[in-house]
Amino acid sequence: MTTALLIVDVQNDFTEGGALGTTGGAAVAAAITEHLRTHEYALVAASRDWHDPDSDNGGHFAAGEPDFVDSWPVHCVAGTEGAEYHPALDALAIDVHIKKGQGEPAYSAFEGTTDDGETLGEVLEEQGVDRLDVVGIATDYCVKASALDAALAGFSVRVIDGLTSAVSPVTRAAALDELRDAGVEVVGLP
C-alpha cells in the first residue's frame, strides 16, 4: 500500500491562546513533527482553514454570539498569524498544502484546494495513495470530517488519536465512535 499522512489544521488559532484553541494543540504540533522524523510516508499533505477576511464566510463567522456548531468566532483569517501553521509543526516536511474554507464553511480537507486548484483527492490519486493516516486538530470537527470523506472516497483510513486534540472530551468520544462505525481505524501512537 502507498500511505500518505494528512495533517489537519495544525494552526495557531486552534492551539492554546488562539481564537479557538484546543487543550494540547501545541503538544500535538510537536508530536506530529516527531512522528514525521520517525515514520516514512509517500506523501505528506496538510490542510489549513484559510478564511476570507472580507466576508462572514458563508455564515461560518458569527455576526453576534457563535453557536459553536454552525457559527464560530473569527479565526484563521487568510494571511494572519492565526492562520499560519503552529511553529512546533515542521512545515518543511509538508509536500502538499491545502487551503479550505475560502469564503464558505469547510471542515474536511477534501473540500479545499492547493494554490494550483487541485483537490486533495486529485493529488492523492495522482500519487497512487490508497492508505491515509490522519492527524491534527480538532478530532471532533475537521479531523473527523476529513477522515470520513477519505473513507467515502475509498481510501483505507487510520486516525492516529494520539496525534490529535479535541474541542471537548465528550465530542471527541462521539467523533471516534462515528469514525469507527464508518470503518475508519482509530489507533494510538504507533
PDB file of C-alpha atoms in Angstrom:
ATOM      1  CA  MET A   1       0.000   0.000   0.000  1.00  0.00           C
ATOM      2  CA  THR A   2       1.071   3.571  -0.661  1.00  0.00           C
ATOM      3  CA  THR A   3       0.482   5.577   2.510  1.00  0.00           C
ATOM      4  CA  ALA A   4       0.203   9.329   2.917  1.00  0.00           C
ATOM      5  CA  LEU A   5      -0.100  11.433   6.049  1.00  0.00           C
ATOM      6  CA  LEU A   6      -2.769  14.126   6.254  1.00  0.00           C
ATOM      7  CA  ILE A   7      -2.128  16.802   8.886  1.00  0.00           C
ATOM      8  CA  VAL A   8      -5.384  18.647   9.560  1.00  0.00           C
ATOM      9  CA  ASP A   9      -5.421  22.304  10.646  1.00  0.00           C
ATOM     10  CA  VAL A  10      -2.432  22.460  13.000  1.00  0.00           C
ATOM     11  CA  GLN A  11      -2.701  26.239  13.095  1.00  0.00           C
ATOM     12  CA  ASN A  12      -2.066  28.894  15.706  1.00  0.00           C
ATOM     13  CA  ASP A  13      -5.763  29.732  16.113  1.00  0.00           C
ATOM     14  CA  PHE A  14      -6.515  26.089  17.022  1.00  0.00           C
ATOM     15  CA  THR A  15      -3.809  25.791  19.675  1.00  0.00           C
ATOM     16  CA  GLU A  16      -3.589  27.284  23.154  1.00  0.00           C
ATOM     17  CA  GLY A  17      -4.073  31.051  23.102  1.00  0.00           C
ATOM     18  CA  GLY A  18      -5.690  31.028  19.650  1.00  0.00           C
ATOM     19  CA  ALA A  19      -9.208  32.134  18.735  1.00  0.00           C
ATOM     20  CA  LEU A  20     -10.445  28.513  19.019  1.00  0.00           C
ATOM     21  CA  GLY A  21      -7.598  26.916  20.927  1.00  0.00           C
ATOM     22  CA  THR A  22      -7.789  23.260  21.902  1.00  0.00           C
ATOM     23  CA  THR A  23      -6.139  21.910  25.019  1.00  0.00           C
ATOM     24  CA  GLY A  24      -2.988  20.105  23.979  1.00  0.00           C
ATOM     25  CA  GLY A  25      -2.870  21.607  20.481  1.00  0.00           C
ATOM     26  CA  ALA A  26       0.730  22.812  20.787  1.00  0.00           C
ATOM     27  CA  ALA A  27       1.824  19.419  22.107  1.00  0.00           C
ATOM     28  CA  VAL A  28       0.104  17.748  19.149  1.00  0.00           C
ATOM     29  CA  ALA A  29       2.041  20.008  16.749  1.00  0.00           C
ATOM     30  CA  ALA A  30       5.342  18.940  18.348  1.00  0.00           C
ATOM     31  CA  ALA A  31       4.310  15.266  18.453  1.00  0.00           C
ATOM     32  CA  ILE A  32       3.416  15.301  14.745  1.00  0.00           C
ATOM     33  CA  THR A  33       6.861  16.715  13.952  1.00  0.00           C
ATOM     34  CA  GLU A  34       8.448  13.916  15.973  1.00  0.00           C
ATOM     35  CA  HIS A  35       6.233  11.358  14.204  1.00  0.00           C
ATOM     36  CA  LEU A  36       7.424  12.687  10.837  1.00  0.00           C
ATOM     37  CA  ARG A  37      11.039  12.167  11.910  1.00  0.00           C
ATOM     38  CA  THR A  38      10.430   8.508  12.741  1.00  0.00           C
ATOM     39  CA  HIS A  39       7.896   7.384  10.099  1.00  0.00           C
ATOM     40  CA  GLU A  40       8.119   7.253   6.308  1.00  0.00           C
ATOM     41  CA  TYR A  41       5.244   8.431   4.108  1.00  0.00           C
ATOM     42  CA  ALA A  42       4.995   8.544   0.332  1.00  0.00           C
ATOM     43  CA  LEU A  43       3.390  11.988   0.663  1.00  0.00           C
ATOM     44  CA  VAL A  44       2.676  14.457   3.471  1.00  0.00           C
ATOM     45  CA  ALA A  45      -0.296  16.780   2.963  1.00  0.00           C
ATOM     46  CA  ALA A  46      -1.561  19.445   5.339  1.00  0.00           C
ATOM     47  CA  SER A  47      -4.770  21.441   5.391  1.00  0.00           C
ATOM     48  CA  ARG A  48      -5.400  24.878   6.799  1.00  0.00           C
ATOM     49  CA  ASP A  49      -8.519  26.917   7.335  1.00  0.00           C
ATOM     50  CA  TRP A  50      -7.899  29.965   5.171  1.00  0.00           C
ATOM     51  CA  HIS A  51     -10.927  32.185   5.648  1.00  0.00           C
ATOM     52  CA  ASP A  52     -11.734  35.242   3.575  1.00  0.00           C
ATOM     53  CA  PRO A  53     -11.024  38.433   5.567  1.00  0.00           C
ATOM     54  CA  ASP A  54     -13.789  40.360   3.771  1.00  0.00           C
ATOM     55  CA  SER A  55     -16.818  38.141   4.431  1.00  0.00           C
ATOM     56  CA  ASP A  56     -18.649  36.120   7.040  1.00  0.00           C
ATOM     57  CA  ASN A  57     -17.507  33.049   5.090  1.00  0.00           C
ATOM     58  CA  GLY A  58     -20.999  31.816   4.336  1.00  0.00           C
ATOM     59  CA  GLY A  59     -22.198  32.341   7.901  1.00  0.00           C
ATOM     60  CA  HIS A  60     -19.227  30.467   9.360  1.00  0.00           C
ATOM     61  CA  PHE A  61     -18.217  33.601  11.281  1.00  0.00           C
ATOM     62  CA  ALA A  62     -20.882  34.586  13.806  1.00  0.00           C
ATOM     63  CA  ALA A  63     -22.416  38.044  13.428  1.00  0.00           C
ATOM     64  CA  GLY A  64     -23.178  38.005  17.168  1.00  0.00           C
ATOM     65  CA  GLU A  65     -22.740  35.176  19.640  1.00  0.00           C
ATOM     66  CA  PRO A  66     -21.476  31.993  17.935  1.00  0.00           C
ATOM     67  CA  ASP A  67     -23.380  28.754  18.494  1.00  0.00           C
ATOM     68  CA  PHE A  68     -20.161  26.667  18.188  1.00  0.00           C
ATOM     69  CA  VAL A  69     -21.997  24.271  15.868  1.00  0.00           C
ATOM     70  CA  ASP A  70     -22.505  26.198  12.643  1.00  0.00           C
ATOM     71  CA  SER A  71     -21.101  29.600  13.586  1.00  0.00           C
ATOM     72  CA  TRP A  72     -17.776  30.407  15.195  1.00  0.00           C
ATOM     73  CA  PRO A  73     -15.689  33.364  16.362  1.00  0.00           C
ATOM     74  CA  VAL A  74     -13.441  34.872  13.692  1.00  0.00           C
ATOM     75  CA  HIS A  75     -10.469  32.532  13.216  1.00  0.00           C
ATOM     76  CA  CYS A  76      -7.797  31.514  10.690  1.00  0.00           C
ATOM     77  CA  VAL A  77      -8.217  34.576   8.502  1.00  0.00           C
ATOM     78  CA  ALA A  78      -6.059  34.311   5.371  1.00  0.00           C
ATOM     79  CA  GLY A  79      -2.666  35.928   5.807  1.00  0.00           C
ATOM     80  CA  THR A  80      -2.868  36.347   9.591  1.00  0.00           C
ATOM     81  CA  GLU A  81      -0.678  34.777  12.262  1.00  0.00           C
ATOM     82  CA  GLY A  82      -3.676  32.752  13.464  1.00  0.00           C
ATOM     83  CA  ALA A  83      -3.940  31.031  10.072  1.00  0.00           C
ATOM     84  CA  GLU A  84      -0.261  30.017   9.991  1.00  0.00           C
ATOM     85  CA  TYR A  85       0.945  26.558  10.943  1.00  0.00           C
ATOM     86  CA  HIS A  86       1.906  26.251  14.601  1.00  0.00           C
ATOM     87  CA  PRO A  87       5.674  26.818  14.932  1.00  0.00           C
ATOM     88  CA  ALA A  88       6.206  23.383  16.522  1.00  0.00           C
ATOM     89  CA  LEU A  89       4.977  21.734  13.310  1.00  0.00           C
ATOM     90  CA  ASP A  90       7.805  21.194  10.808  1.00  0.00           C
ATOM     91  CA  ALA A  91       6.188  22.818   7.767  1.00  0.00           C
ATOM     92  CA  LEU A  92       9.230  21.930   5.645  1.00  0.00           C
ATOM     93  CA  ALA A  93       8.173  18.270   5.855  1.00  0.00           C
ATOM     94  CA  ILE A  94       4.867  19.047   4.103  1.00  0.00           C
ATOM     95  CA  ASP A  95       4.700  18.206   0.392  1.00  0.00           C
ATOM     96  CA  VAL A  96       1.179  19.465  -0.366  1.00  0.00           C
ATOM     97  CA  HIS A  97      -0.628  22.423   1.208  1.00  0.00           C
ATOM     98  CA  ILE A  98      -4.431  22.520   1.073  1.00  0.00           C
ATOM     99  CA  LYS A  99      -6.435  25.654   1.889  1.00  0.00           C
ATOM    100  CA  LYS A 100     -10.101  25.280   2.810  1.00  0.00           C
ATOM    101  CA  GLY A 101     -12.964  27.494   3.900  1.00  0.00           C
ATOM    102  CA  GLN A 102     -12.157  30.259   1.469  1.00  0.00           C
ATOM    103  CA  GLY A 103     -15.395  32.232   1.628  1.00  0.00           C
ATOM    104  CA  GLU A 104     -17.540  29.315   2.812  1.00  0.00           C
ATOM    105  CA  PRO A 105     -17.757  26.856   5.687  1.00  0.00           C
ATOM    106  CA  ALA A 106     -15.450  23.859   5.186  1.00  0.00           C
ATOM    107  CA  TYR A 107     -14.461  21.222   7.698  1.00  0.00           C
ATOM    108  CA  SER A 108     -12.933  18.485   5.562  1.00  0.00           C
ATOM    109  CA  ALA A 109      -9.546  18.808   3.895  1.00  0.00           C
ATOM    110  CA  PHE A 110     -11.238  17.214   0.880  1.00  0.00           C
ATOM    111  CA  GLU A 111     -13.219  20.457   0.452  1.00  0.00           C
ATOM    112  CA  GLY A 112     -10.062  22.505  -0.073  1.00  0.00           C
ATOM    113  CA  THR A 113      -7.582  23.011  -2.885  1.00  0.00           C
ATOM    114  CA  THR A 114      -3.913  23.622  -3.483  1.00  0.00           C
ATOM    115  CA  ASP A 115      -2.811  27.024  -4.766  1.00  0.00           C
ATOM    116  CA  ASP A 116      -2.910  25.394  -8.228  1.00  0.00           C
ATOM    117  CA  GLY A 117      -6.594  24.464  -7.774  1.00  0.00           C
ATOM    118  CA  GLU A 118      -6.166  20.719  -7.263  1.00  0.00           C
ATOM    119  CA  THR A 119      -8.274  18.952  -4.655  1.00  0.00           C
ATOM    120  CA  LEU A 120      -6.712  16.689  -2.056  1.00  0.00           C
ATOM    121  CA  GLY A 121      -8.430  13.707  -3.682  1.00  0.00           C
ATOM    122  CA  GLU A 122      -6.847  14.537  -7.040  1.00  0.00           C
ATOM    123  CA  VAL A 123      -3.377  14.886  -5.508  1.00  0.00           C
ATOM    124  CA  LEU A 124      -3.664  11.586  -3.627  1.00  0.00           C
ATOM    125  CA  GLU A 125      -4.895   9.782  -6.739  1.00  0.00           C
ATOM    126  CA  GLU A 126      -2.042  11.199  -8.862  1.00  0.00           C
ATOM    127  CA  GLN A 127       0.445   9.898  -6.284  1.00  0.00           C
ATOM    128  CA  GLY A 128      -1.119   6.429  -6.162  1.00  0.00           C
ATOM    129  CA  VAL A 129      -2.069   6.752  -2.488  1.00  0.00           C
ATOM    130  CA  ASP A 130      -4.512   4.152  -1.188  1.00  0.00           C
ATOM    131  CA  ARG A 131      -3.980   4.453   2.570  1.00  0.00           C
ATOM    132  CA  LEU A 132      -4.213   7.666   4.594  1.00  0.00           C
ATOM    133  CA  ASP A 133      -3.117   8.345   8.156  1.00  0.00           C
ATOM    134  CA  VAL A 134      -4.964  11.368   9.562  1.00  0.00           C
ATOM    135  CA  VAL A 135      -3.750  13.547  12.462  1.00  0.00           C
ATOM    136  CA  GLY A 136      -4.322  17.109  13.678  1.00  0.00           C
ATOM    137  CA  ILE A 137      -6.917  19.459  15.111  1.00  0.00           C
ATOM    138  CA  ALA A 138      -9.714  19.122  16.051  1.00  0.00           C
ATOM    139  CA  THR A 139     -10.539  15.454  16.471  1.00  0.00           C
ATOM    140  CA  ASP A 140     -14.251  16.177  16.807  1.00  0.00           C
ATOM    141  CA  TYR A 141     -14.610  18.510  13.798  1.00  0.00           C
ATOM    142  CA  CYS A 142     -12.100  18.801  10.958  1.00  0.00           C
ATOM    143  CA  VAL A 143     -10.145  15.594  11.662  1.00  0.00           C
ATOM    144  CA  LYS A 144     -13.427  13.667  11.782  1.00  0.00           C
ATOM    145  CA  ALA A 145     -14.803  15.297   8.616  1.00  0.00           C
ATOM    146  CA  SER A 146     -11.549  14.712   6.701  1.00  0.00           C
ATOM    147  CA  ALA A 147     -11.280  11.062   7.763  1.00  0.00           C
ATOM    148  CA  LEU A 148     -14.922  10.373   6.904  1.00  0.00           C
ATOM    149  CA  ASP A 149     -14.510  11.955   3.457  1.00  0.00           C
ATOM    150  CA  ALA A 150     -11.332   9.933   2.888  1.00  0.00           C
ATOM    151  CA  ALA A 151     -13.192   6.722   3.723  1.00  0.00           C
ATOM    152  CA  LEU A 152     -16.064   7.715   1.410  1.00  0.00           C
ATOM    153  CA  ALA A 153     -13.518   8.315  -1.353  1.00  0.00           C
ATOM    154  CA  GLY A 154     -12.316   4.726  -0.978  1.00  0.00           C
ATOM    155  CA  PHE A 155      -9.095   5.199   0.955  1.00  0.00           C
ATOM    156  CA  SER A 156      -8.085   2.898   3.784  1.00  0.00           C
ATOM    157  CA  VAL A 157      -8.084   5.393   6.662  1.00  0.00           C
ATOM    158  CA  ARG A 158      -6.433   5.383  10.041  1.00  0.00           C
ATOM    159  CA  VAL A 159      -6.788   8.217  12.586  1.00  0.00           C
ATOM    160  CA  ILE A 160      -3.833   8.338  14.954  1.00  0.00           C
ATOM    161  CA  ASP A 161      -5.713   9.564  18.009  1.00  0.00           C
ATOM    162  CA  GLY A 162      -2.537  10.245  19.990  1.00  0.00           C
ATOM    163  CA  LEU A 163      -1.692  12.907  17.386  1.00  0.00           C
ATOM    164  CA  THR A 164      -4.966  14.821  17.628  1.00  0.00           C
ATOM    165  CA  SER A 165      -6.529  17.280  20.049  1.00  0.00           C
ATOM    166  CA  ALA A 166     -10.231  17.887  20.536  1.00  0.00           C
ATOM    167  CA  VAL A 167     -12.619  20.647  21.480  1.00  0.00           C
ATOM    168  CA  SER A 168     -14.057  18.562  24.331  1.00  0.00           C
ATOM    169  CA  PRO A 169     -13.762  15.039  25.720  1.00  0.00           C
ATOM    170  CA  VAL A 170     -17.469  14.352  25.111  1.00  0.00           C
ATOM    171  CA  THR A 171     -17.482  15.347  21.439  1.00  0.00           C
ATOM    172  CA  ARG A 172     -14.110  13.630  20.955  1.00  0.00           C
ATOM    173  CA  ALA A 173     -15.512  10.310  22.179  1.00  0.00           C
ATOM    174  CA  ALA A 174     -18.589  10.663  19.951  1.00  0.00           C
ATOM    175  CA  ALA A 175     -16.387  11.519  16.942  1.00  0.00           C
ATOM    176  CA  LEU A 176     -14.156   8.483  17.482  1.00  0.00           C
ATOM    177  CA  ASP A 177     -17.234   6.242  17.716  1.00  0.00           C
ATOM    178  CA  GLU A 178     -18.604   7.737  14.479  1.00  0.00           C
ATOM    179  CA  LEU A 179     -15.269   7.157  12.751  1.00  0.00           C
ATOM    180  CA  ARG A 180     -15.111   3.522  13.870  1.00  0.00           C
ATOM    181  CA  ASP A 181     -18.713   2.985  12.737  1.00  0.00           C
ATOM    182  CA  ALA A 182     -17.705   4.285   9.284  1.00  0.00           C
ATOM    183  CA  GLY A 183     -14.852   1.782   9.034  1.00  0.00           C
ATOM    184  CA  VAL A 184     -12.040   4.151   9.978  1.00  0.00           C
ATOM    185  CA  GLU A 185      -9.348   2.546  12.117  1.00  0.00           C
ATOM    186  CA  VAL A 186      -8.607   4.562  15.265  1.00  0.00           C
ATOM    187  CA  VAL A 187      -5.213   3.873  16.814  1.00  0.00           C
ATOM    188  CA  GLY A 188      -2.961   5.278  19.499  1.00  0.00           C
ATOM    189  CA  LEU A 189       0.618   6.288  18.766  1.00  0.00           C
ATOM    190  CA  PRO A 190       2.299   3.701  16.532  1.00  0.00           C
TER     191      PRO A 190
END
